mmCIF file of C-alpha atoms in Angstrom:
data_model
loop_
_atom_site.group_PDB
_atom_site.id
_atom_site.type_symbol
_atom_site.label_atom_id
_atom_site.label_comp_id
_atom_site.label_asym_id
_atom_site.label_seq_id
_atom_site.Cartn_x
_atom_site.Cartn_y
_atom_site.Cartn_z
ATOM 1 C CA UNK A 1 95.266 175.640 139.669
ATOM 2 C CA UNK A 2 92.623 174.041 137.707
ATOM 3 C CA UNK A 3 95.492 173.188 135.475
ATOM 4 C CA UNK A 4 97.610 171.287 137.869
ATOM 5 C CA UNK A 5 94.477 169.728 138.766
ATOM 6 C CA UNK A 6 94.106 168.136 135.616
ATOM 7 C CA UNK A 7 97.366 167.262 135.811
ATOM 8 C CA UNK A 8 97.018 165.203 139.288
ATOM 9 C CA UNK A 9 93.763 163.322 138.102
ATOM 10 C CA UNK A 10 95.432 162.123 135.185
ATOM 11 C CA UNK A 11 98.475 160.853 136.970
ATOM 12 C CA UNK A 12 96.997 159.544 140.045
ATOM 13 C CA UNK A 13 95.741 156.506 138.731
ATOM 14 C CA UNK A 14 99.253 155.536 137.284
ATOM 15 C CA UNK A 15 100.901 156.995 141.174
ATOM 16 C CA UNK A 16 98.555 154.423 142.513
ATOM 17 C CA UNK A 17 99.072 151.366 140.795
ATOM 18 C CA UNK A 18 103.257 152.319 141.099
ATOM 19 C CA UNK A 19 103.510 154.686 143.732
ATOM 20 C CA UNK A 20 101.073 154.046 146.568
ATOM 21 C CA UNK A 21 101.261 150.764 147.484
ATOM 22 C CA UNK A 22 104.717 151.029 149.749
ATOM 23 C CA UNK A 23 105.355 147.302 148.879
ATOM 24 C CA UNK A 24 104.560 147.806 145.414
ATOM 25 C CA UNK A 25 106.776 150.903 145.435
ATOM 26 C CA UNK A 26 109.748 149.114 147.331
ATOM 27 C CA UNK A 27 109.365 146.369 144.650
ATOM 28 C CA UNK A 28 110.301 149.026 142.154
ATOM 29 C CA UNK A 29 113.690 150.517 143.617
ATOM 30 C CA UNK A 30 114.960 146.798 144.506
ATOM 31 C CA UNK A 31 115.868 146.613 140.641
ATOM 32 C CA UNK A 32 120.144 148.389 140.977
ATOM 33 C CA UNK A 33 118.747 150.383 137.260
ATOM 34 C CA UNK A 34 115.643 152.010 139.353
ATOM 35 C CA UNK A 35 117.027 153.173 142.038
ATOM 36 C CA UNK A 36 120.455 154.492 140.618
ATOM 37 C CA UNK A 37 118.853 156.334 138.564
ATOM 38 C CA UNK A 38 116.613 157.606 141.668
ATOM 39 C CA UNK A 39 120.187 158.408 143.285
ATOM 40 C CA UNK A 40 121.086 159.984 140.129
ATOM 41 C CA UNK A 41 117.996 162.609 140.628
ATOM 42 C CA UNK A 42 118.356 163.202 144.424
ATOM 43 C CA UNK A 43 122.189 164.140 143.754
ATOM 44 C CA UNK A 44 120.983 166.200 141.136
ATOM 45 C CA UNK A 45 118.206 167.459 143.277
ATOM 46 C CA UNK A 46 120.488 169.245 145.861
ATOM 47 C CA UNK A 47 122.516 172.030 145.581
ATOM 48 C CA UNK A 48 125.240 173.106 148.257
ATOM 49 C CA UNK A 49 125.172 176.390 148.795
ATOM 50 C CA UNK A 50 128.265 177.373 150.982
ATOM 51 C CA UNK A 51 130.439 174.836 152.171
ATOM 52 C CA UNK A 52 131.754 171.596 152.189
ATOM 53 C CA UNK A 53 131.048 168.632 151.119
ATOM 54 C CA UNK A 54 128.646 166.125 153.922
ATOM 55 C CA UNK A 55 131.615 162.339 154.658
ATOM 56 C CA UNK A 56 129.674 159.893 156.851
ATOM 57 C CA UNK A 57 132.214 160.015 159.691
ATOM 58 C CA UNK A 58 132.931 159.924 163.662
ATOM 59 C CA UNK A 59 129.195 160.271 165.785
ATOM 60 C CA UNK A 60 126.499 162.985 164.282
ATOM 61 C CA UNK A 61 123.389 163.789 165.132
ATOM 62 C CA UNK A 62 120.738 163.923 162.941
ATOM 63 C CA UNK A 63 117.501 166.520 163.645
ATOM 64 C CA UNK A 64 114.470 167.141 161.649
ATOM 65 C CA UNK A 65 111.419 168.037 161.333
ATOM 66 C CA UNK A 66 107.854 166.078 161.236
ATOM 67 C CA UNK A 67 107.035 167.685 157.690
ATOM 68 C CA UNK A 68 103.012 168.535 157.031
ATOM 69 C CA UNK A 69 100.586 169.768 154.576
ATOM 70 C CA UNK A 70 100.379 172.658 154.963
ATOM 71 C CA UNK A 71 98.640 174.264 151.431
ATOM 72 C CA UNK A 72 95.499 172.206 149.984
ATOM 73 C CA UNK A 73 97.720 171.340 146.889
ATOM 74 C CA UNK A 74 99.193 169.203 149.627
ATOM 75 C CA UNK A 75 96.551 166.300 149.762
ATOM 76 C CA UNK A 76 98.768 164.522 152.340
ATOM 77 C CA UNK A 77 102.171 163.635 153.198
ATOM 78 C CA UNK A 78 103.551 160.058 153.519
ATOM 79 C CA UNK A 79 103.514 158.961 156.555
ATOM 80 C CA UNK A 80 107.023 158.484 156.687
ATOM 81 C CA UNK A 81 110.006 160.788 158.156
ATOM 82 C CA UNK A 82 113.450 161.174 158.015
ATOM 83 C CA UNK A 83 114.271 160.542 160.761
ATOM 84 C CA UNK A 84 111.799 156.987 160.169
ATOM 85 C CA UNK A 85 114.084 156.200 157.272
ATOM 86 C CA UNK A 86 118.047 157.641 158.569
ATOM 87 C CA UNK A 87 116.847 156.079 161.454
ATOM 88 C CA UNK A 88 116.579 152.065 159.743
ATOM 89 C CA UNK A 89 118.628 152.654 157.440
ATOM 90 C CA UNK A 90 121.602 154.373 159.201
ATOM 91 C CA UNK A 91 121.910 152.969 162.790
ATOM 92 C CA UNK A 92 125.558 154.708 163.340
ATOM 93 C CA UNK A 93 123.471 158.401 162.988
ATOM 94 C CA UNK A 94 121.567 159.379 165.701
ATOM 95 C CA UNK A 95 118.042 161.099 165.046
ATOM 96 C CA UNK A 96 116.227 163.233 167.457
ATOM 97 C CA UNK A 97 112.458 165.285 166.200
ATOM 98 C CA UNK A 98 113.634 169.026 165.928
ATOM 99 C CA UNK A 99 110.631 171.190 166.693
ATOM 100 C CA UNK A 100 109.109 172.997 164.202
ATOM 101 C CA UNK A 101 108.774 175.937 166.480
ATOM 102 C CA UNK A 102 110.059 175.866 169.208
ATOM 103 C CA UNK A 103 113.381 176.105 171.208
ATOM 104 C CA UNK A 104 114.481 172.410 173.053
ATOM 105 C CA UNK A 105 116.728 173.163 175.559
ATOM 106 C CA UNK A 106 117.700 169.949 175.810
ATOM 107 C CA UNK A 107 118.332 169.578 171.919
ATOM 108 C CA UNK A 108 121.095 172.486 172.183
ATOM 109 C CA UNK A 109 122.678 171.178 175.217
ATOM 110 C CA UNK A 110 123.160 167.671 173.494
ATOM 111 C CA UNK A 111 124.735 168.919 170.340
ATOM 112 C CA UNK A 112 127.927 169.132 172.525
ATOM 113 C CA UNK A 113 128.428 165.219 172.488
ATOM 114 C CA UNK A 114 128.640 165.484 168.810
ATOM 115 C CA UNK A 115 131.052 165.506 165.717
ATOM 116 C CA UNK A 116 128.826 166.802 163.103
ATOM 117 C CA UNK A 117 124.913 167.756 163.144
ATOM 118 C CA UNK A 118 123.533 167.490 160.662
ATOM 119 C CA UNK A 119 119.589 170.233 160.103
ATOM 120 C CA UNK A 120 116.924 169.516 158.838
ATOM 121 C CA UNK A 121 114.407 172.407 157.916
ATOM 122 C CA UNK A 122 111.509 172.935 156.800
ATOM 123 C CA UNK A 123 110.297 176.484 156.849
ATOM 124 C CA UNK A 124 112.332 178.246 159.404
ATOM 125 C CA UNK A 125 112.237 181.568 157.316
ATOM 126 C CA UNK A 126 108.640 182.079 158.777
ATOM 127 C CA UNK A 127 108.841 179.252 162.185
ATOM 128 C CA UNK A 128 111.612 181.479 163.214
ATOM 129 C CA UNK A 129 112.161 180.010 166.935
ATOM 130 C CA UNK A 130 113.320 177.209 164.288
ATOM 131 C CA UNK A 131 115.022 179.211 162.933
ATOM 132 C CA UNK A 132 116.493 180.366 166.132
ATOM 133 C CA UNK A 133 117.094 176.809 167.025
ATOM 134 C CA UNK A 134 119.370 176.073 164.612
ATOM 135 C CA UNK A 135 120.857 179.557 164.641
ATOM 136 C CA UNK A 136 121.907 178.841 167.945
ATOM 137 C CA UNK A 137 122.950 175.342 167.287
ATOM 138 C CA UNK A 138 124.993 176.431 164.428
ATOM 139 C CA UNK A 139 126.701 178.142 166.557
ATOM 140 C CA UNK A 140 127.611 175.594 169.529
ATOM 141 C CA UNK A 141 128.487 172.623 167.333
ATOM 142 C CA UNK A 142 131.900 171.565 165.938
ATOM 143 C CA UNK A 143 130.363 171.380 162.540
ATOM 144 C CA UNK A 144 126.517 172.283 161.193
ATOM 145 C CA UNK A 145 125.070 170.895 158.426
ATOM 146 C CA UNK A 146 121.509 172.354 156.735
ATOM 147 C CA UNK A 147 119.689 170.819 154.430
ATOM 148 C CA UNK A 148 116.041 173.607 153.054
ATOM 149 C CA UNK A 149 113.269 171.076 153.439
ATOM 150 C CA UNK A 150 110.508 172.103 151.964
ATOM 151 C CA UNK A 151 112.088 175.634 150.258
ATOM 152 C CA UNK A 152 114.746 178.048 149.935
ATOM 153 C CA UNK A 153 113.581 180.150 151.490
ATOM 154 C CA UNK A 154 115.383 179.245 154.719
ATOM 155 C CA UNK A 155 118.812 180.040 153.891
ATOM 156 C CA UNK A 156 117.393 184.019 154.477
ATOM 157 C CA UNK A 157 116.749 183.261 158.284
ATOM 158 C CA UNK A 158 119.435 181.408 158.081
ATOM 159 C CA UNK A 159 123.493 182.070 159.556
ATOM 160 C CA UNK A 160 125.100 179.066 158.939
ATOM 161 C CA UNK A 161 128.442 177.143 157.202
ATOM 162 C CA UNK A 162 127.423 175.056 155.491
ATOM 163 C CA UNK A 163 123.687 174.797 153.773
ATOM 164 C CA UNK A 164 122.194 172.087 151.088
#
């Protein structure tokens, strides 16, 4: 822990200078070279565990939790979340908040209206009702994709056809 804290203290000024000021961070990604590098990093960080590649077509519902700091190693989380980003960048995708650890019958009913449901899980292996809800949606939806956004252990709690 001390080694990590020392490294965080060492790089913090660089991060604060270039990325904690949201306007400056966005300027960094206006440069096409930086944007391509960031996209390459994101692409390489995803692992398709099973299923087919996701394509942006037909009527899509995105379900995602609002992340929160779960350990003392996380100082704080950015106020942005995937729902806000997708809503502003890809408005043709309908976005709804997935409860962290509750069953939401209205969301389960809404699944019928969509061709594809893309779910961003967040500690579903710990939040048993989240896992149960994802499994209920998967059994009902025409096509379901799940992106584990917190850790890879969600796969142990989920019975899904397509998982990143």
